[in-house]
Amino acid sequence: MSKGMTEADFTPATAAEVRQLRDQLDAQGKKLVFTNGCFDLLHAGHVRYLADARALGDAMVVALNSDASVRALKGPDRPLNNENDRAEVLCALRAVDVVVVFGDERATSLIEIIRPHVYAKGGDYTVESLNAEERAALQSVGAEIRILPLVPGRSTTATIQKMHSPQGGKLRLAVLGSGVGSNFRAIVEAIQAGKLDAEVVAAISDQKDSGFLAIAKQAGLPAHFVDPGSNPKKLGEAAQKEIFDHLERARTDVVVLAGFMRILKEPVIGHYSGRIVNVHPSLLPKHKGAHAVQDALDAGDAEAGCTVHLVTAEIDAGAILEQGRVPILSGDTATVLHDRIKQVEHVLLPKVLNEWRERGLPVR
Ligand code: GRF
């Protein structure tokens, strides 16, 4: 195993060894806590999270994503540190008893082998938003699922971002939109008013004649129309790559989806993982998808709102950064309600972006 070894002979544990530990603890009526993640660049947020997780039981195993699985989750530039180094550093923490490395994107099979008593996860998840397969595995082994709050202001992504954009540098935003662009206008106005310390380095649309692009041109910002391809609903592969190239050329810090009606895939989604935000007109996780406002009315909800959240491959399911609420009034049509929601969006989105550096972004 790993604790107490010297650097030269450090090796992560095997799943079978961890299972043995679990069985020993079990026989003594003690609990093994299990958590997993990339732990690429350790910061105080990790240390505090791991200490809180360890306190849920009597020993803790950290399942560490292998280099290949970090690359698949976070893009080709990650990890910064290789899996053995990450395992060694993690294992030196007081809260960590043992580290095991796993190669799948999900920890499912490891959970099935180890059968932990407690499963801890950082608070950018809810029990509902845990991967369904992992959740099923946890339930089948009888593990108690505990979601712990994230430590605000600390994250690997925020640290990397600081390195890319040194102190004092403005946050470089690339904004994508397909529609009238009222959220984009709100961003531009917040920057002009000195309320948002950022600059728009690219405005990208899949709609040549959109209000969104007109706003960019009027404001003298770099505006790009990207031909989405022949399918009216999808964004073709060439367009995905073209958008990525625009983002890279503009040295983008954060990608903002402000009414962008197509789904981003690779290479953007992996490369900019943790740095793409979307504004959605519902109180997520309620009413995902393209008809959120009408869905809230149809459901007879008493209130609606908007959510600024991180974008992942799964639609409208990434970590929630902030939400704003509005009442639903009798006689509301979708248009009237959507306008009321947009008023809140126009304040919330620039605010979240302005806090980007300080808030530290949730990372797995
Ligand atoms: C907003 O309501 C946003 O929540 C949704 O699309 C709408 C865009 O509106 N994703 P606009 O183009 O910013 O006016």
CSV table of C-alpha atoms and ligand atoms in Angstrom, one decimal:
chain,number,residue,atom,x,y,z
A,1,MET,CA,0.0,0.0,0.0
A,2,SER,CA,1.0,3.6,-0.1
A,3,LYS,CA,1.2,5.4,3.3
A,4,GLY,CA,4.7,5.8,4.7
A,5,MET,CA,6.6,4.8,1.6
A,6,THR,CA,9.4,6.7,0.1
A,7,GLU,CA,9.1,8.4,-3.3
A,8,ALA,CA,11.1,5.8,-5.1
A,9,ASP,CA,8.8,2.9,-4.2
A,10,PHE,CA,5.5,4.8,-4.2
A,11,THR,CA,2.7,2.8,-5.9
A,12,PRO,CA,-1.0,3.4,-5.7
A,13,ALA,CA,-3.1,0.6,-4.2
A,14,THR,CA,-5.0,-1.9,-6.2
A,15,ALA,CA,-8.8,-2.2,-6.0
A,16,ALA,CA,-8.4,-5.6,-4.4
A,17,GLU,CA,-6.2,-4.2,-1.6
A,18,VAL,CA,-8.7,-1.5,-0.9
A,19,ARG,CA,-11.5,-4.1,-0.8
A,20,GLN,CA,-9.4,-5.9,1.9
A,21,LEU,CA,-9.1,-2.7,3.9
A,22,ARG,CA,-12.9,-2.2,3.6
A,23,ASP,CA,-13.6,-5.7,4.8
A,24,GLN,CA,-11.2,-5.3,7.8
A,25,LEU,CA,-13.0,-2.1,8.7
A,26,ASP,CA,-16.4,-3.7,8.2
A,27,ALA,CA,-15.5,-6.5,10.6
A,28,GLN,CA,-14.6,-3.9,13.2
A,29,GLY,CA,-17.9,-2.0,12.7
A,30,LYS,CA,-16.0,0.8,11.0
A,31,LYS,CA,-16.6,2.7,7.8
A,32,LEU,CA,-14.6,3.3,4.7
A,33,VAL,CA,-15.3,6.6,2.9
A,34,PHE,CA,-14.8,6.7,-0.9
A,35,THR,CA,-14.4,9.8,-3.0
A,36,ASN,CA,-13.1,10.3,-6.5
A,37,GLY,CA,-11.7,13.0,-8.8
A,38,CYS,CA,-8.8,14.3,-10.8
A,39,PHE,CA,-7.0,16.3,-8.1
A,40,ASP,CA,-4.6,17.7,-10.7
A,41,LEU,CA,-3.3,20.8,-8.9
A,42,LEU,CA,-4.0,20.5,-5.2
A,43,HIS,CA,-5.3,23.6,-3.4
A,44,ALA,CA,-6.8,24.4,0.0
A,45,GLY,CA,-10.3,23.7,-1.3
A,46,HIS,CA,-9.3,20.1,-2.0
A,47,VAL,CA,-7.6,19.7,1.4
A,48,ARG,CA,-10.7,21.0,3.3
A,49,TYR,CA,-13.0,18.9,1.2
A,50,LEU,CA,-11.0,15.8,1.8
A,51,ALA,CA,-10.8,16.5,5.6
A,52,ASP,CA,-14.6,16.8,5.7
A,53,ALA,CA,-15.1,13.7,3.6
A,54,ARG,CA,-12.7,11.7,5.9
A,55,ALA,CA,-14.7,12.8,8.9
A,56,LEU,CA,-17.7,10.8,7.6
A,57,GLY,CA,-15.9,7.5,8.4
A,58,ASP,CA,-12.8,5.8,9.8
A,59,ALA,CA,-10.6,5.6,6.7
A,60,MET,CA,-10.8,7.1,3.3
A,61,VAL,CA,-9.8,5.9,-0.2
A,62,VAL,CA,-9.5,8.4,-3.0
A,63,ALA,CA,-10.1,7.0,-6.5
A,64,LEU,CA,-8.0,9.1,-8.8
A,65,ASN,CA,-8.8,9.5,-12.5
A,66,SER,CA,-6.0,8.1,-14.6
A,67,ASP,CA,-4.2,10.4,-17.0
A,68,ALA,CA,-6.2,9.1,-19.9
A,69,SER,CA,-9.5,9.7,-18.1
A,70,VAL,CA,-8.6,13.2,-17.0
A,71,ARG,CA,-7.7,14.0,-20.7
A,72,ALA,CA,-11.1,12.6,-21.7
A,73,LEU,CA,-12.9,14.7,-19.1
A,74,LYS,CA,-11.0,17.9,-19.2
A,75,GLY,CA,-9.3,18.2,-22.6
A,76,PRO,CA,-5.9,17.6,-24.1
A,77,ASP,CA,-4.1,20.0,-21.9
A,78,ARG,CA,-4.8,18.1,-18.7
A,79,PRO,CA,-3.7,16.6,-16.5
A,80,LEU,CA,-0.9,19.0,-15.5
A,81,ASN,CA,0.6,16.3,-13.2
A,82,ASN,CA,0.8,12.6,-14.1
A,83,GLU,CA,-1.2,10.0,-12.2
A,84,ASN,CA,1.6,8.7,-10.1
A,85,ASP,CA,2.6,12.2,-8.9
A,86,ARG,CA,-1.0,13.1,-8.2
A,87,ALA,CA,-1.5,9.9,-6.3
A,88,GLU,CA,1.7,10.5,-4.3
A,89,VAL,CA,0.8,14.1,-3.3
A,90,LEU,CA,-2.8,13.0,-2.4
A,91,CYS,CA,-1.5,10.2,-0.3
A,92,ALA,CA,0.6,12.5,1.7
A,93,LEU,CA,-2.5,14.3,3.0
A,94,ARG,CA,-3.6,13.5,6.6
A,95,ALA,CA,-7.1,12.8,5.4
A,96,VAL,CA,-6.2,10.3,2.8
A,97,ASP,CA,-5.5,6.7,3.8
A,98,VAL,CA,-5.1,5.1,0.4
A,99,VAL,CA,-5.2,6.1,-3.3
A,100,VAL,CA,-6.3,3.9,-6.1
A,101,VAL,CA,-6.1,4.9,-9.8
A,102,PHE,CA,-8.9,4.2,-12.2
A,103,GLY,CA,-9.0,4.5,-16.0
A,104,ASP,CA,-12.7,4.7,-16.8
A,105,GLU,CA,-14.5,8.0,-16.9
A,106,ARG,CA,-16.8,6.7,-14.3
A,107,ALA,CA,-15.9,5.0,-11.0
A,108,THR,CA,-18.7,2.4,-11.3
A,109,SER,CA,-16.7,-0.8,-11.4
A,110,LEU,CA,-14.4,0.4,-8.7
A,111,ILE,CA,-17.4,1.1,-6.4
A,112,GLU,CA,-18.7,-2.4,-7.1
A,113,ILE,CA,-15.4,-4.0,-6.2
A,114,ILE,CA,-14.6,-1.9,-3.1
A,115,ARG,CA,-18.2,-1.6,-1.7
A,116,PRO,CA,-17.5,1.6,0.3
A,117,HIS,CA,-19.7,2.4,3.3
A,118,VAL,CA,-19.9,6.1,2.4
A,119,TYR,CA,-19.5,7.9,-0.9
A,120,ALA,CA,-18.6,11.6,-0.7
A,121,LYS,CA,-18.8,14.0,-3.6
A,122,GLY,CA,-18.2,17.8,-3.9
A,123,GLY,CA,-21.2,20.1,-3.9
A,124,ASP,CA,-21.2,21.0,-7.6
A,125,TYR,CA,-23.4,17.8,-7.7
A,126,THR,CA,-26.7,16.9,-6.2
A,127,VAL,CA,-27.7,13.3,-5.5
A,128,GLU,CA,-30.0,13.6,-8.6
A,129,SER,CA,-27.2,15.0,-10.9
A,130,LEU,CA,-24.8,12.2,-10.0
A,131,ASN,CA,-24.2,10.0,-13.0
A,132,ALA,CA,-27.0,7.5,-13.1
A,133,GLU,CA,-24.7,4.5,-13.5
A,134,GLU,CA,-22.6,5.5,-10.6
A,135,ARG,CA,-25.6,6.2,-8.5
A,136,ALA,CA,-27.1,2.8,-9.3
A,137,ALA,CA,-23.8,1.1,-8.3
A,138,LEU,CA,-23.7,3.0,-5.0
A,139,GLN,CA,-27.2,2.0,-4.2
A,140,SER,CA,-26.6,-1.6,-5.1
A,141,VAL,CA,-23.6,-1.8,-2.6
A,142,GLY,CA,-25.6,0.1,0.0
A,143,ALA,CA,-23.3,3.1,0.2
A,144,GLU,CA,-24.5,6.2,1.9
A,145,ILE,CA,-24.2,9.2,-0.5
A,146,ARG,CA,-23.0,12.4,1.0
A,147,ILE,CA,-22.7,15.7,-1.0
A,148,LEU,CA,-20.3,18.1,0.7
A,149,PRO,CA,-20.2,21.9,0.1
A,150,LEU,CA,-17.5,23.2,-2.1
A,151,VAL,CA,-15.0,25.6,-0.6
A,152,PRO,CA,-15.7,28.9,-2.5
A,153,GLY,CA,-12.9,30.7,-4.2
A,154,ARG,CA,-10.6,27.7,-4.7
A,155,SER,CA,-10.4,25.6,-7.8
A,156,THR,CA,-7.9,24.2,-10.2
A,157,THR,CA,-9.5,25.8,-13.1
A,158,ALA,CA,-9.4,29.2,-11.4
A,159,THR,CA,-5.7,28.7,-10.7
A,160,ILE,CA,-4.9,27.8,-14.2
A,161,GLN,CA,-6.9,30.8,-15.4
A,162,LYS,CA,-4.9,33.1,-13.2
A,163,MET,CA,-1.8,31.8,-14.8
A,164,HIS,CA,-3.1,32.4,-18.3
A,165,SER,CA,-4.5,35.9,-17.5
A,166,PRO,CA,-2.2,37.5,-14.9
A,167,GLN,CA,-3.7,39.8,-12.2
A,168,GLY,CA,-5.1,43.0,-13.6
A,169,GLY,CA,-5.7,41.4,-17.0
A,170,LYS,CA,-9.3,41.6,-18.0
A,171,LEU,CA,-11.4,38.4,-18.4
A,172,ARG,CA,-11.5,37.5,-22.1
A,173,LEU,CA,-15.0,36.5,-23.0
A,174,ALA,CA,-16.2,34.8,-26.1
A,175,VAL,CA,-20.0,35.1,-26.4
A,176,LEU,CA,-22.1,32.8,-28.5
A,177,GLY,CA,-25.7,33.5,-29.4
A,178,SER,CA,-28.4,32.8,-32.0
A,179,GLY,CA,-31.2,35.2,-31.2
A,180,VAL,CA,-32.0,38.8,-30.4
A,181,GLY,CA,-29.0,39.1,-28.1
A,182,SER,CA,-30.5,40.9,-25.1
A,183,ASN,CA,-28.2,39.0,-22.8
A,184,PHE,CA,-25.2,39.9,-25.0
A,185,ARG,CA,-26.3,43.5,-24.9
A,186,ALA,CA,-26.4,43.4,-21.1
A,187,ILE,CA,-22.8,42.1,-21.0
A,188,VAL,CA,-21.6,44.8,-23.4
A,189,GLU,CA,-23.4,47.5,-21.3
A,190,ALA,CA,-22.1,46.1,-18.0
A,191,ILE,CA,-18.5,46.3,-19.4
A,192,GLN,CA,-19.1,49.8,-20.7
A,193,ALA,CA,-20.5,50.9,-17.3
A,194,GLY,CA,-17.4,49.5,-15.5
A,195,LYS,CA,-19.5,46.9,-13.7
A,196,LEU,CA,-17.9,43.9,-15.5
A,197,ASP,CA,-14.1,43.8,-15.6
A,198,ALA,CA,-13.9,41.9,-18.9
A,199,GLU,CA,-13.6,42.3,-22.6
A,200,VAL,CA,-15.5,40.6,-25.4
A,201,VAL,CA,-12.8,39.0,-27.6
A,202,ALA,CA,-15.2,37.2,-29.9
A,203,ALA,CA,-18.9,37.2,-30.7
A,204,ILE,CA,-19.9,34.1,-32.6
A,205,SER,CA,-23.3,33.2,-34.1
A,206,ASP,CA,-24.8,30.5,-36.2
A,207,GLN,CA,-27.4,33.0,-37.5
A,208,LYS,CA,-26.0,35.4,-40.1
A,209,ASP,CA,-28.8,38.0,-39.6
A,210,SER,CA,-29.3,37.7,-35.9
A,211,GLY,CA,-29.8,40.7,-33.6
A,212,PHE,CA,-26.9,39.2,-31.7
A,213,LEU,CA,-24.4,39.7,-34.5
A,214,ALA,CA,-25.8,43.2,-35.2
A,215,ILE,CA,-25.1,44.2,-31.6
A,216,ALA,CA,-21.5,43.0,-31.9
A,217,LYS,CA,-21.0,44.9,-35.1
A,218,GLN,CA,-22.5,48.0,-33.8
A,219,ALA,CA,-20.3,47.9,-30.7
A,220,GLY,CA,-17.2,47.3,-33.0
A,221,LEU,CA,-16.5,43.9,-31.5
A,222,PRO,CA,-15.0,41.0,-33.4
A,223,ALA,CA,-18.1,39.3,-34.9
A,224,HIS,CA,-18.1,35.9,-36.6
A,225,PHE,CA,-20.8,34.1,-38.4
A,226,VAL,CA,-20.1,30.3,-38.4
A,227,ASP,CA,-22.1,28.3,-41.0
A,228,PRO,CA,-23.7,25.6,-38.8
A,229,GLY,CA,-23.9,23.1,-41.7
A,230,SER,CA,-26.9,21.5,-43.4
A,231,ASN,CA,-28.8,20.1,-40.4
A,232,PRO,CA,-31.1,22.9,-39.1
A,233,LYS,CA,-30.9,21.6,-35.5
A,234,LYS,CA,-27.3,20.4,-35.2
A,235,LEU,CA,-23.9,22.1,-35.3
A,236,GLY,CA,-21.8,20.2,-37.9
A,237,GLU,CA,-18.3,19.0,-37.2
A,238,ALA,CA,-16.7,21.7,-39.4
A,239,ALA,CA,-18.6,24.3,-37.4
A,240,GLN,CA,-17.6,22.8,-34.1
A,241,LYS,CA,-13.9,23.1,-35.2
A,242,GLU,CA,-14.4,26.6,-36.6
A,243,ILE,CA,-15.8,27.8,-33.4
A,244,PHE,CA,-12.9,26.2,-31.5
A,245,ASP,CA,-10.4,27.9,-33.8
A,246,HIS,CA,-12.1,31.3,-33.1
A,247,LEU,CA,-12.0,30.7,-29.4
A,248,GLU,CA,-8.3,29.8,-29.5
A,249,ARG,CA,-7.3,32.6,-31.7
A,250,ALA,CA,-9.0,35.1,-29.4
A,251,ARG,CA,-7.2,33.6,-26.4
A,252,THR,CA,-10.6,33.0,-24.7
A,253,ASP,CA,-10.8,32.7,-20.9
A,254,VAL,CA,-14.5,32.0,-20.6
A,255,VAL,CA,-17.1,31.0,-23.2
A,256,VAL,CA,-20.5,32.4,-22.6
A,257,LEU,CA,-23.6,30.9,-24.2
A,258,ALA,CA,-26.2,33.7,-24.3
A,259,GLY,CA,-29.1,32.2,-26.2
A,260,PHE,CA,-27.0,29.9,-28.4
A,261,MET,CA,-29.4,27.3,-29.7
A,262,ARG,CA,-27.1,24.6,-30.8
A,263,ILE,CA,-25.2,22.0,-28.9
A,264,LEU,CA,-21.4,22.4,-28.5
A,265,LYS,CA,-19.4,19.2,-28.8
A,266,GLU,CA,-15.7,18.4,-29.1
A,267,PRO,CA,-13.2,20.0,-29.3
A,268,VAL,CA,-14.8,23.0,-27.5
A,269,ILE,CA,-16.6,21.1,-24.8
A,270,GLY,CA,-13.5,19.2,-23.6
A,271,HIS,CA,-10.9,21.8,-24.1
A,272,TYR,CA,-13.0,24.6,-22.3
A,273,SER,CA,-14.4,22.3,-19.7
A,274,GLY,CA,-15.2,24.3,-16.5
A,275,ARG,CA,-15.0,27.5,-18.5
A,276,ILE,CA,-18.2,27.5,-20.5
A,277,VAL,CA,-21.3,29.1,-19.0
A,278,ASN,CA,-24.9,29.1,-20.2
A,279,VAL,CA,-27.9,31.1,-19.1
A,280,HIS,CA,-31.1,29.1,-19.1
A,281,PRO,CA,-34.6,30.4,-18.5
A,282,SER,CA,-35.7,28.0,-15.7
A,283,LEU,CA,-34.8,27.1,-12.2
A,284,LEU,CA,-32.7,24.1,-13.1
A,285,PRO,CA,-32.8,21.2,-12.7
A,286,LYS,CA,-36.5,21.9,-13.5
A,287,HIS,CA,-37.4,22.4,-17.1
A,288,LYS,CA,-34.3,21.5,-19.1
A,289,GLY,CA,-34.4,22.0,-22.9
A,290,ALA,CA,-35.6,24.5,-25.5
A,291,HIS,CA,-39.1,25.1,-24.2
A,292,ALA,CA,-38.4,25.8,-20.5
A,293,VAL,CA,-40.7,28.9,-20.2
A,294,GLN,CA,-43.7,27.2,-21.7
A,295,ASP,CA,-43.0,24.1,-19.6
A,296,ALA,CA,-43.0,26.1,-16.4
A,297,LEU,CA,-46.4,27.5,-17.4
A,298,ASP,CA,-47.8,24.1,-18.4
A,299,ALA,CA,-46.6,22.6,-15.1
A,300,GLY,CA,-48.6,25.2,-13.2
A,301,ASP,CA,-45.5,26.4,-11.3
A,302,ALA,CA,-45.9,29.3,-8.9
A,303,GLU,CA,-42.5,30.7,-9.9
A,304,ALA,CA,-40.0,30.6,-12.7
A,305,GLY,CA,-36.5,32.0,-13.1
A,306,CYS,CA,-33.2,31.6,-14.7
A,307,THR,CA,-30.0,29.7,-14.0
A,308,VAL,CA,-26.4,30.5,-14.9
A,309,HIS,CA,-24.6,27.1,-15.0
A,310,LEU,CA,-21.5,25.4,-16.3
A,311,VAL,CA,-21.9,23.6,-19.6
A,312,THR,CA,-21.1,19.9,-19.9
A,313,ALA,CA,-21.8,17.3,-22.5
A,314,GLU,CA,-25.1,16.6,-20.8
A,315,ILE,CA,-27.7,19.4,-21.7
A,316,ASP,CA,-28.5,21.9,-19.0
A,317,ALA,CA,-27.0,19.6,-16.4
A,318,GLY,CA,-23.7,21.2,-15.4
A,319,ALA,CA,-23.0,22.8,-12.0
A,320,ILE,CA,-25.3,25.6,-11.1
A,321,LEU,CA,-23.5,28.9,-10.4
A,322,GLU,CA,-26.4,31.2,-9.6
A,323,GLN,CA,-30.2,31.4,-10.0
A,324,GLY,CA,-32.7,34.2,-10.0
A,325,ARG,CA,-36.4,33.8,-9.3
A,326,VAL,CA,-39.5,35.6,-10.7
A,327,PRO,CA,-43.1,35.0,-9.8
A,328,ILE,CA,-45.5,33.5,-12.4
A,329,LEU,CA,-48.6,35.8,-12.5
A,330,SER,CA,-52.0,34.9,-13.6
A,331,GLY,CA,-52.6,35.5,-17.3
A,332,ASP,CA,-48.9,35.2,-18.1
A,333,THR,CA,-48.1,34.1,-21.6
A,334,ALA,CA,-44.7,32.5,-22.4
A,335,THR,CA,-43.6,35.8,-24.0
A,336,VAL,CA,-44.6,37.9,-21.0
A,337,LEU,CA,-43.0,35.5,-18.6
A,338,HIS,CA,-39.8,35.1,-20.7
A,339,ASP,CA,-39.4,38.9,-20.7
A,340,ARG,CA,-39.7,39.0,-16.9
A,341,ILE,CA,-37.1,36.2,-16.7
A,342,LYS,CA,-34.8,38.0,-19.1
A,343,GLN,CA,-34.8,41.2,-16.9
A,344,VAL,CA,-33.3,39.0,-14.2
A,345,GLU,CA,-30.9,37.3,-16.6
A,346,HIS,CA,-29.5,40.7,-17.7
A,347,VAL,CA,-28.3,41.4,-14.1
A,348,LEU,CA,-27.3,37.8,-13.1
A,349,LEU,CA,-25.1,36.9,-16.0
A,350,PRO,CA,-22.8,39.9,-15.9
A,351,LYS,CA,-22.6,39.5,-12.1
A,352,VAL,CA,-21.6,35.9,-12.3
A,353,LEU,CA,-19.0,36.7,-14.9
A,354,ASN,CA,-17.6,39.6,-12.9
A,355,GLU,CA,-17.2,37.3,-9.9
A,356,TRP,CA,-15.5,34.6,-12.1
A,357,ARG,CA,-12.0,35.0,-10.8
A,358,GLU,CA,-12.9,35.4,-7.1
A,359,ARG,CA,-15.5,32.7,-6.9
A,360,GLY,CA,-13.3,29.9,-8.1
A,361,LEU,CA,-15.1,27.4,-10.3
A,362,PRO,CA,-16.2,24.0,-9.2
A,363,VAL,CA,-14.2,21.2,-10.7
A,364,ARG,CA,-14.4,17.5,-10.3
B,1,GRF,C1,-32.5,33.6,-22.8
B,1,GRF,O1,-33.7,33.6,-22.2
B,1,GRF,C2,-31.6,32.5,-22.3
B,1,GRF,O2,-32.0,32.1,-21.0
B,1,GRF,C3,-31.9,31.4,-23.3
B,1,GRF,O3,-32.0,32.0,-24.5
B,1,GRF,C4,-32.5,33.4,-24.3
B,1,GRF,C5,-31.7,34.3,-25.1
B,1,GRF,O4,-32.2,35.6,-25.2
B,1,GRF,N1,-30.9,30.4,-23.2
B,1,GRF,P1,-31.4,36.7,-25.8
B,1,GRF,O5,-31.0,36.4,-27.2
B,1,GRF,O6,-30.2,37.0,-24.9
B,1,GRF,O7,-32.3,37.9,-25.8
